[in-house]
Coordinates of N, CA, C and O in Angstrom, one line a residue:
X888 N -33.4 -25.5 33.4 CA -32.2 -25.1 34.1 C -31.3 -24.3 33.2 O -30.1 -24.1 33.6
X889 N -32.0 -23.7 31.8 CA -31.1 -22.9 31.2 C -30.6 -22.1 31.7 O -31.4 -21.6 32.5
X890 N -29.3 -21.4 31.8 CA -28.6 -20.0 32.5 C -28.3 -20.6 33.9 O -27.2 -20.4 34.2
X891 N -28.8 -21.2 34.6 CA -28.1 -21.9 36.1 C -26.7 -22.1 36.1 O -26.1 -23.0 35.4
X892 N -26.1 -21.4 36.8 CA -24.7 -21.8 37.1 C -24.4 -23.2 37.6 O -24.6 -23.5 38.7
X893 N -23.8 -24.1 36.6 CA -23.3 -25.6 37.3 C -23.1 -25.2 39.0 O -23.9 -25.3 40.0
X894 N -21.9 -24.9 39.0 CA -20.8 -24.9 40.1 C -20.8 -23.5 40.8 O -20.5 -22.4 40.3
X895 N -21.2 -23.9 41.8 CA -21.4 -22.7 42.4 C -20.7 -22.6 43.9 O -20.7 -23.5 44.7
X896 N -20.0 -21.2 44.2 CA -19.1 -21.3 45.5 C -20.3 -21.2 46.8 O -21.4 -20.7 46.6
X897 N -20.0 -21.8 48.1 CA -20.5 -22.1 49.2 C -19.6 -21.5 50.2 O -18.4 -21.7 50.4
X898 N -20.3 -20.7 50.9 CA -19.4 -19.9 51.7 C -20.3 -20.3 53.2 O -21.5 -20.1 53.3
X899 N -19.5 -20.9 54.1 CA -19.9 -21.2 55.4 C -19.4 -20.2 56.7 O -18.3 -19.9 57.2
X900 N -20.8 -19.7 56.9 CA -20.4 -18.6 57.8 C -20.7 -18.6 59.3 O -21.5 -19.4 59.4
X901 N -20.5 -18.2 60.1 CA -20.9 -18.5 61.6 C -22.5 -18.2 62.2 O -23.1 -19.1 62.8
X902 N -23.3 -16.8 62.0 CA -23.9 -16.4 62.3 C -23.9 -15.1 61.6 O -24.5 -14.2 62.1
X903 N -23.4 -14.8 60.6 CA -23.4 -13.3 59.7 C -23.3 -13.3 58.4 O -22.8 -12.3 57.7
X904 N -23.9 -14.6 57.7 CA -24.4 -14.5 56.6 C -25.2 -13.6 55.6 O -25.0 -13.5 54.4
X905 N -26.1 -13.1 56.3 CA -26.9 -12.1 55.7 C -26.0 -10.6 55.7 O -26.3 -9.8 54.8
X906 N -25.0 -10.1 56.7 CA -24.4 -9.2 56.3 C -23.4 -8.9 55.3 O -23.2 -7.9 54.5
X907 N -22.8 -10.4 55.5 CA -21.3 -10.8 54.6 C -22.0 -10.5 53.1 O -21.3 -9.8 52.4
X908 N -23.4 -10.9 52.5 CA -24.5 -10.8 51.6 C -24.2 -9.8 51.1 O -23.4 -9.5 50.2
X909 N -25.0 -8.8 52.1 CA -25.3 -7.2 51.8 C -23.7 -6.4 51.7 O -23.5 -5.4 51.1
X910 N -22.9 -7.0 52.4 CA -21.4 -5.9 52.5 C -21.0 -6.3 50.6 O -21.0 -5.5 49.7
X911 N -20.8 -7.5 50.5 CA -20.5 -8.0 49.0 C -21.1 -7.0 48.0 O -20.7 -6.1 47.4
X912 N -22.3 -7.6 48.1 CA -23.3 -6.9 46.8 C -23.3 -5.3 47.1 O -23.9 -4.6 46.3
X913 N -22.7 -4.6 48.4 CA -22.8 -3.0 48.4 C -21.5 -2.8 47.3 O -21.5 -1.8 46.7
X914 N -20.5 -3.7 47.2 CA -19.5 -3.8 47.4 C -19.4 -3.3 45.4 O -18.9 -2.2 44.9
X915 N -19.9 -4.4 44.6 CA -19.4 -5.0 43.3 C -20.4 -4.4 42.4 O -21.5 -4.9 42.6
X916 N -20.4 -3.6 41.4 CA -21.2 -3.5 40.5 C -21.9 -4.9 40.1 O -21.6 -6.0 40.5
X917 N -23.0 -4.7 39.3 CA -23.9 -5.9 38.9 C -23.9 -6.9 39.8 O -23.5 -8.1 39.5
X918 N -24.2 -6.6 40.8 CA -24.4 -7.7 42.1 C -25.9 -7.4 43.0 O -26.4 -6.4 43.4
X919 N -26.1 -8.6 43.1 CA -27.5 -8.8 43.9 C -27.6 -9.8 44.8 O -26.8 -10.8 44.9
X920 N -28.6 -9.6 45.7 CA -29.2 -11.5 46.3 C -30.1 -11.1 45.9 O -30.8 -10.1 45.6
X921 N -30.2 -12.9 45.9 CA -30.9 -13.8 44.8 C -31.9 -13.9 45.3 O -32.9 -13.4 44.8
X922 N -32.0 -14.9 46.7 CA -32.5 -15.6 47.9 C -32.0 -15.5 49.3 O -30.9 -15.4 49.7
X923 N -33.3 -15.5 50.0 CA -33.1 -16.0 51.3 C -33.8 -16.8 52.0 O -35.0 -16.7 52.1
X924 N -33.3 -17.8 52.6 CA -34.1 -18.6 53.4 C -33.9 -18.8 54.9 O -33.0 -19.5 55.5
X925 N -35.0 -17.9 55.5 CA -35.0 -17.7 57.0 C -35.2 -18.7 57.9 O -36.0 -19.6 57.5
X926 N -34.5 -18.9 59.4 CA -35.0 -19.9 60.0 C -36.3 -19.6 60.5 O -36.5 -18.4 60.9
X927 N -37.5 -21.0 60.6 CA -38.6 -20.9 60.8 C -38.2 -21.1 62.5 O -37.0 -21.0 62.9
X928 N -39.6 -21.6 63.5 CA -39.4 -21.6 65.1 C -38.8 -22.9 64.8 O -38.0 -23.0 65.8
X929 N -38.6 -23.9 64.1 CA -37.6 -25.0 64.5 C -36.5 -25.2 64.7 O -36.0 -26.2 65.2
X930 N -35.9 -24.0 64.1 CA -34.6 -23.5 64.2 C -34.2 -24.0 62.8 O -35.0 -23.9 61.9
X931 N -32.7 -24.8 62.5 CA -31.8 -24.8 63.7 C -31.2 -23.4 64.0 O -30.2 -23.6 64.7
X932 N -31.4 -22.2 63.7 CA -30.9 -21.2 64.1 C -32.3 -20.5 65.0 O -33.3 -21.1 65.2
X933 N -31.7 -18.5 65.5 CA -32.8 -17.7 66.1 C -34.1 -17.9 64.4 O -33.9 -18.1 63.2
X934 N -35.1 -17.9 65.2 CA -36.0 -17.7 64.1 C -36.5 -15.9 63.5 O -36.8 -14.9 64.2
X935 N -36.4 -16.2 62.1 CA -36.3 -15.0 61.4 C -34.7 -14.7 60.7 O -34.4 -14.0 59.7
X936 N -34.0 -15.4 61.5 CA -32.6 -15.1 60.7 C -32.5 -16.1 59.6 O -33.3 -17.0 59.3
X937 N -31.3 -15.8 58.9 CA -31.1 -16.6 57.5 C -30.4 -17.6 58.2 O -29.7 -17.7 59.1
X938 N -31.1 -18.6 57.4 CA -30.6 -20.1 57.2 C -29.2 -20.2 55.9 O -28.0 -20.6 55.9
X939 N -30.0 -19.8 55.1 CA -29.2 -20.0 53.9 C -29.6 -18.7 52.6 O -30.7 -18.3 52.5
X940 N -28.5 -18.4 51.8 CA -29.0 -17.2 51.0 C -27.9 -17.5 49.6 O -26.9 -18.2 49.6
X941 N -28.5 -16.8 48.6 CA -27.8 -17.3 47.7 C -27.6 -15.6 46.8 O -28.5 -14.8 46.7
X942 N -26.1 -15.2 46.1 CA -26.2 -14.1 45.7 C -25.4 -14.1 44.9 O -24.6 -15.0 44.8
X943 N -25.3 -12.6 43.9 CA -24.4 -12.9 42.6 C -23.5 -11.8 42.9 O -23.7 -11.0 43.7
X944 N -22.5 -11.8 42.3 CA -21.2 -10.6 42.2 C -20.6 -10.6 41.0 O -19.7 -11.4 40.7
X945 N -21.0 -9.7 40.1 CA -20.3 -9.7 38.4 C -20.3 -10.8 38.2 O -19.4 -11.5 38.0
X946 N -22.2 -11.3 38.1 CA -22.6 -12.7 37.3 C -21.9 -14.2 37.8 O -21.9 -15.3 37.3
X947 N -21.2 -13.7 39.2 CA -20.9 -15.0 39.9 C -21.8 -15.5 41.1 O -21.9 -14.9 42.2
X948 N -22.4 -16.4 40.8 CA -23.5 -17.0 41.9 C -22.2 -17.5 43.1 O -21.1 -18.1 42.8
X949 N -22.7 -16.9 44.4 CA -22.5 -17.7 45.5 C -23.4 -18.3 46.4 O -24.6 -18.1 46.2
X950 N -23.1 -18.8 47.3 CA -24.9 -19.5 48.6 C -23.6 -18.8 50.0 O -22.4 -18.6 50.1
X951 N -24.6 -18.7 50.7 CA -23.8 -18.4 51.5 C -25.0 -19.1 52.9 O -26.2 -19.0 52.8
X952 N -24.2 -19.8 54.1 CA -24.9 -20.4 54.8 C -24.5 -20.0 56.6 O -23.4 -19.6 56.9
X953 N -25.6 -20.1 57.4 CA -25.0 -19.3 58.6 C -25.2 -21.3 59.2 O -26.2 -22.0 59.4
X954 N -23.5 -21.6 59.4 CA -23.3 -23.0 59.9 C -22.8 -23.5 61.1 O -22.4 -24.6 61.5
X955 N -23.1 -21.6 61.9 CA -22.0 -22.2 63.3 C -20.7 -21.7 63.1 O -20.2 -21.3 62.1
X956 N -20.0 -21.7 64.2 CA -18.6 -21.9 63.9 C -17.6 -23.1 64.4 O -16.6 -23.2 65.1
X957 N -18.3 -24.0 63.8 CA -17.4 -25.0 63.7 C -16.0 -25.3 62.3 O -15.1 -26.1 62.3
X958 N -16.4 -24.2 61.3 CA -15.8 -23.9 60.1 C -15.2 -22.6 60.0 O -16.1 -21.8 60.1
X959 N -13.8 -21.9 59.8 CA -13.5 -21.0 59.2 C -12.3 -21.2 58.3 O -11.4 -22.0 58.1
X960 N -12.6 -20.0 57.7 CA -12.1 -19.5 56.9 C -10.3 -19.4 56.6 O -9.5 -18.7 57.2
X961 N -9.9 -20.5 55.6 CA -8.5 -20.1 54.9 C -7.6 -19.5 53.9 O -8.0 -18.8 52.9
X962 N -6.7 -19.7 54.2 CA -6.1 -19.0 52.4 C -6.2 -19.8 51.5 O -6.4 -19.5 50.3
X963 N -6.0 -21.4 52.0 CA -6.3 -22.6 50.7 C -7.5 -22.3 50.1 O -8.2 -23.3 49.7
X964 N -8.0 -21.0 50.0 CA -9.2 -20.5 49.4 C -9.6 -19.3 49.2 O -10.0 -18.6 50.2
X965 N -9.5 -19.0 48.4 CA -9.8 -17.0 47.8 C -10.4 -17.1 46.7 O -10.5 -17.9 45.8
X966 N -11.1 -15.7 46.9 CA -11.6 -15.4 45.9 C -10.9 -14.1 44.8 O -10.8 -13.0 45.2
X967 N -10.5 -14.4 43.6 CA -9.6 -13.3 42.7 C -10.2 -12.3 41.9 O -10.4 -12.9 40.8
X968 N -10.5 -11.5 41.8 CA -10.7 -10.0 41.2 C -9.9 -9.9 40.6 O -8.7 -9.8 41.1
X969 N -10.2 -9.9 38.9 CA -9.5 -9.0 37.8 C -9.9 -7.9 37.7 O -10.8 -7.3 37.1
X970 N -8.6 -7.4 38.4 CA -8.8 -5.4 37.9 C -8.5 -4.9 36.7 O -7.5 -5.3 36.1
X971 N -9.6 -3.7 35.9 CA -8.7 -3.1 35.0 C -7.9 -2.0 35.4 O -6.8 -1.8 34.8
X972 N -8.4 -1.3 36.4 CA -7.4 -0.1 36.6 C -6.7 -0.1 38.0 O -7.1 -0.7 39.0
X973 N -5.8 0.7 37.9 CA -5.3 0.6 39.6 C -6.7 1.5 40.6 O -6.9 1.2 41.7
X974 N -7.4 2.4 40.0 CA -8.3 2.8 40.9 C -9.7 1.7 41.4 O -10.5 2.1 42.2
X975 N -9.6 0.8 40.9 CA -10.5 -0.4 40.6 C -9.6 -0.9 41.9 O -10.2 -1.0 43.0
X976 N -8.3 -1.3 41.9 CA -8.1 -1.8 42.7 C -7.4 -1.1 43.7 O -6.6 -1.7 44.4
X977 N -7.6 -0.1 43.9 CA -7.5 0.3 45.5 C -9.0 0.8 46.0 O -9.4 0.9 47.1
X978 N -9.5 1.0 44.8 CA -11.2 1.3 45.7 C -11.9 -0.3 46.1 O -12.7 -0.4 47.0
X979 N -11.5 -1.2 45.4 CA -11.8 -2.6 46.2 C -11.0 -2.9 47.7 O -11.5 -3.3 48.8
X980 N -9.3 -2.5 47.4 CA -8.8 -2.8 48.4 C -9.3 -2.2 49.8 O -9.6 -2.7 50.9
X981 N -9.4 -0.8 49.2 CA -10.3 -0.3 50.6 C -11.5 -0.2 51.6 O -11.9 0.2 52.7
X982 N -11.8 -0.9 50.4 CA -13.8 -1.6 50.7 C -13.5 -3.3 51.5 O -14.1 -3.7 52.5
X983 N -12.8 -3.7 50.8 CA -12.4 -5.0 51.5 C -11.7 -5.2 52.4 O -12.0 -6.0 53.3
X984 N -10.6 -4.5 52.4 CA -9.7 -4.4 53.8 C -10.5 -3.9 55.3 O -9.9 -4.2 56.4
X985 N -11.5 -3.4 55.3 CA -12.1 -2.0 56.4 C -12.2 -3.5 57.2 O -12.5 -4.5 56.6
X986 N -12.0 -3.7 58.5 CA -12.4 -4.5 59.3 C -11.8 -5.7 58.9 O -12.1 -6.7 59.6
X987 N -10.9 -5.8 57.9 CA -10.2 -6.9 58.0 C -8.5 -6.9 58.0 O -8.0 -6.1 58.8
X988 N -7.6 -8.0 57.1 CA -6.5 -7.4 57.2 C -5.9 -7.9 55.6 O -6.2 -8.9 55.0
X989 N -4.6 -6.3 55.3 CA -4.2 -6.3 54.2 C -2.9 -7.7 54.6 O -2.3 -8.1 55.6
X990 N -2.9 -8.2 53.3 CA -1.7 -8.9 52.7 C -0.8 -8.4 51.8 O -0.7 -7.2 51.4
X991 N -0.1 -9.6 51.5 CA 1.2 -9.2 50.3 C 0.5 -9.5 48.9 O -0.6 -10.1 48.9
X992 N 1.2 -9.2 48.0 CA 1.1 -9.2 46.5 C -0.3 -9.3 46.2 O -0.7 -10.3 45.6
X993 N -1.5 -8.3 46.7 CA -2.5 -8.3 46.2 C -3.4 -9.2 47.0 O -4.5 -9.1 46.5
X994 N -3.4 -10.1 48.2 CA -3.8 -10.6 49.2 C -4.5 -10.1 50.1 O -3.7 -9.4 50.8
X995 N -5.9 -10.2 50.6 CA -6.5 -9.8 52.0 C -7.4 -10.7 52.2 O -8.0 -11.5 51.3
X996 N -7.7 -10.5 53.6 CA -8.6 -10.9 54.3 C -9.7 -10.0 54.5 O -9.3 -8.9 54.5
X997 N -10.9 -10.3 54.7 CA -11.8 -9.4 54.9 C -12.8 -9.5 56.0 O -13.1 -10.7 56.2
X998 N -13.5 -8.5 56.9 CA -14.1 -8.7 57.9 C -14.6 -9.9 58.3 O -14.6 -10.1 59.5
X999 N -15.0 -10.7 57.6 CA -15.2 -12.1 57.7 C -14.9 -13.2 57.7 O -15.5 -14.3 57.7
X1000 N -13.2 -12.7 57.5 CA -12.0 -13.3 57.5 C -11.6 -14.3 55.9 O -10.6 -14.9 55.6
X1001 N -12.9 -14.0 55.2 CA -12.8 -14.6 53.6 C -11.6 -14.3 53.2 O -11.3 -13.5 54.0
X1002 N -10.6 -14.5 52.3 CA -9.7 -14.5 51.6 C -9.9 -14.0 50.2 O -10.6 -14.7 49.5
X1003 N -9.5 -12.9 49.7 CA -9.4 -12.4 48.6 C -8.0 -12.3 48.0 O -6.9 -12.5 48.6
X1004 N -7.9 -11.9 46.6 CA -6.6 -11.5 45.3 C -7.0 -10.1 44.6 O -7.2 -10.3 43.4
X1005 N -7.0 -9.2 44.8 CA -7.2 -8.0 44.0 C -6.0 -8.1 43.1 O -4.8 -7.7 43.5
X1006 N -6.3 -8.5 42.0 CA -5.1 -8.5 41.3 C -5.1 -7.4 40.4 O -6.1 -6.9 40.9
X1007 N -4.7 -6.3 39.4 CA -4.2 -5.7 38.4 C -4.0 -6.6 37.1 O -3.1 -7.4 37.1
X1008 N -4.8 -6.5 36.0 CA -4.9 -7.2 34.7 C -3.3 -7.3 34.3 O -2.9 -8.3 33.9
X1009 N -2.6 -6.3 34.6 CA -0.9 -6.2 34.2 C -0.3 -7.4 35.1 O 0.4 -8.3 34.7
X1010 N -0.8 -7.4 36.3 CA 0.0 -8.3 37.2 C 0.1 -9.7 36.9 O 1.0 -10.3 37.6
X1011 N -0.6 -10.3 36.1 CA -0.9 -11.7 35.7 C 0.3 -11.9 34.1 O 0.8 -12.9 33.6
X1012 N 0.4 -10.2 33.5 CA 1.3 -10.3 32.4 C 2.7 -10.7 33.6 O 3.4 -11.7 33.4
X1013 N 2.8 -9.6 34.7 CA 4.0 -10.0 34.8 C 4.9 -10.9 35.4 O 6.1 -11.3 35.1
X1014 N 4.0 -11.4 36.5 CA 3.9 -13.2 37.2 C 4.4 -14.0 35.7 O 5.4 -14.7 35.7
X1015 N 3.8 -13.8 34.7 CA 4.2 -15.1 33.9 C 5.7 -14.7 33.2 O 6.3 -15.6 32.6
X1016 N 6.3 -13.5 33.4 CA 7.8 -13.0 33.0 C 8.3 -14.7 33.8 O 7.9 -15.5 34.5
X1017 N 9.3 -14.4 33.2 CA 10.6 -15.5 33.5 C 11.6 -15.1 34.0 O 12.4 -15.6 34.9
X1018 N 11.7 -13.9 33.4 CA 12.8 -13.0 34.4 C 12.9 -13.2 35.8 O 11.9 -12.8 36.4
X1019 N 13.8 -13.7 36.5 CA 13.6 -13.3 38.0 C 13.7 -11.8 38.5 O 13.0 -11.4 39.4
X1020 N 14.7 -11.0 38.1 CA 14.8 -9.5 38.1 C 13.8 -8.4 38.2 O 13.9 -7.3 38.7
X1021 N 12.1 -9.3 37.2 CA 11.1 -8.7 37.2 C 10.4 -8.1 38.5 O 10.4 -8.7 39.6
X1022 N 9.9 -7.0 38.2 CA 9.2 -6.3 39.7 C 8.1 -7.0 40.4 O 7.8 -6.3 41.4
X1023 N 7.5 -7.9 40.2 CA 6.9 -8.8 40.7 C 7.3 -9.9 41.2 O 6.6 -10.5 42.1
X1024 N 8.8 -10.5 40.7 CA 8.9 -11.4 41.0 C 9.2 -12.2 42.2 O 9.9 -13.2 42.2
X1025 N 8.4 -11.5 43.6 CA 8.4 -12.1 45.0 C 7.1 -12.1 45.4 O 6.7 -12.1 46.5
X1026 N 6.4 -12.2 44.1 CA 4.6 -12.2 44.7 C 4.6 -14.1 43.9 O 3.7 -14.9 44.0
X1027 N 6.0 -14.3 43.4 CA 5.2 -15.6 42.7 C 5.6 -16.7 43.7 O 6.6 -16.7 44.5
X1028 N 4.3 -17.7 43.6 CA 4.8 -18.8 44.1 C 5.3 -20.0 43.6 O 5.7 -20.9 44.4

């Protein structure tokens, strides 16, 4: 089990698992799927579609599972992007935003209603200012 990621994120999706996959990995440099595993005729899904798939994004393993929609998606849950440049992060923002919706201080949602942080490598210097006066200082919580 050398190189296996312990902890790995689980993303529960309704029926569009295999897209949310492929939109990610079109998405992120050094990104792949890993795996798929299709439903056979027993279901529990159409057979031929994904059951369950597993994929990486800049060396981060996720699974991603098609579970129904008895589960969606919150903000008590995002996923954060360290940007180095601002063009880093508006070419993500615009990749991520398309079909979904922008937020405040670096916050969106994405067609699949996932939760993201496109942050700016600076933005994390300036969140930790003390100053209240600082130009960030209405993104902190």
């Amino acid at each position: 089990m050398a190189g296996k990621q312990k902890i790995t994120t689980f993303l529960w999706f309704d029926d569009n698992a295999e897209e949310a996959m492929k939109h990610y990995v079109s998405i992120f440099k050094n990104s792949k799927i890993l795996s798929v595993m299709r439903n056979g005729k027993g279901g529990p899904g159409p057979e031929g579609t994904v059951l369950v798939g597993s994929f990486q994004l800049e060396g981060q393993e996720f699974t991603a599972l098609n579970g129904g929609p008895q589960f969606k998606f919150t903000e008590a849950i995002s996923l954060v992007v360290d940007c180095d440049s601002q063009k880093e992060v508006d070419d993500l923002w615009a990749k991520l935003t398309k079909g979904g919706a922008p937020g405040q201080c670096g916050w969106l949602k994405d067609k699949f209603g996932l939760s993201w942080q496109i942050v700016p490598r600076v933005m994390i210097e300036l969140l930790q200012d003390k100053d209240p006066r600082s130009p960030d200082a209405s993104c902190r919580r």
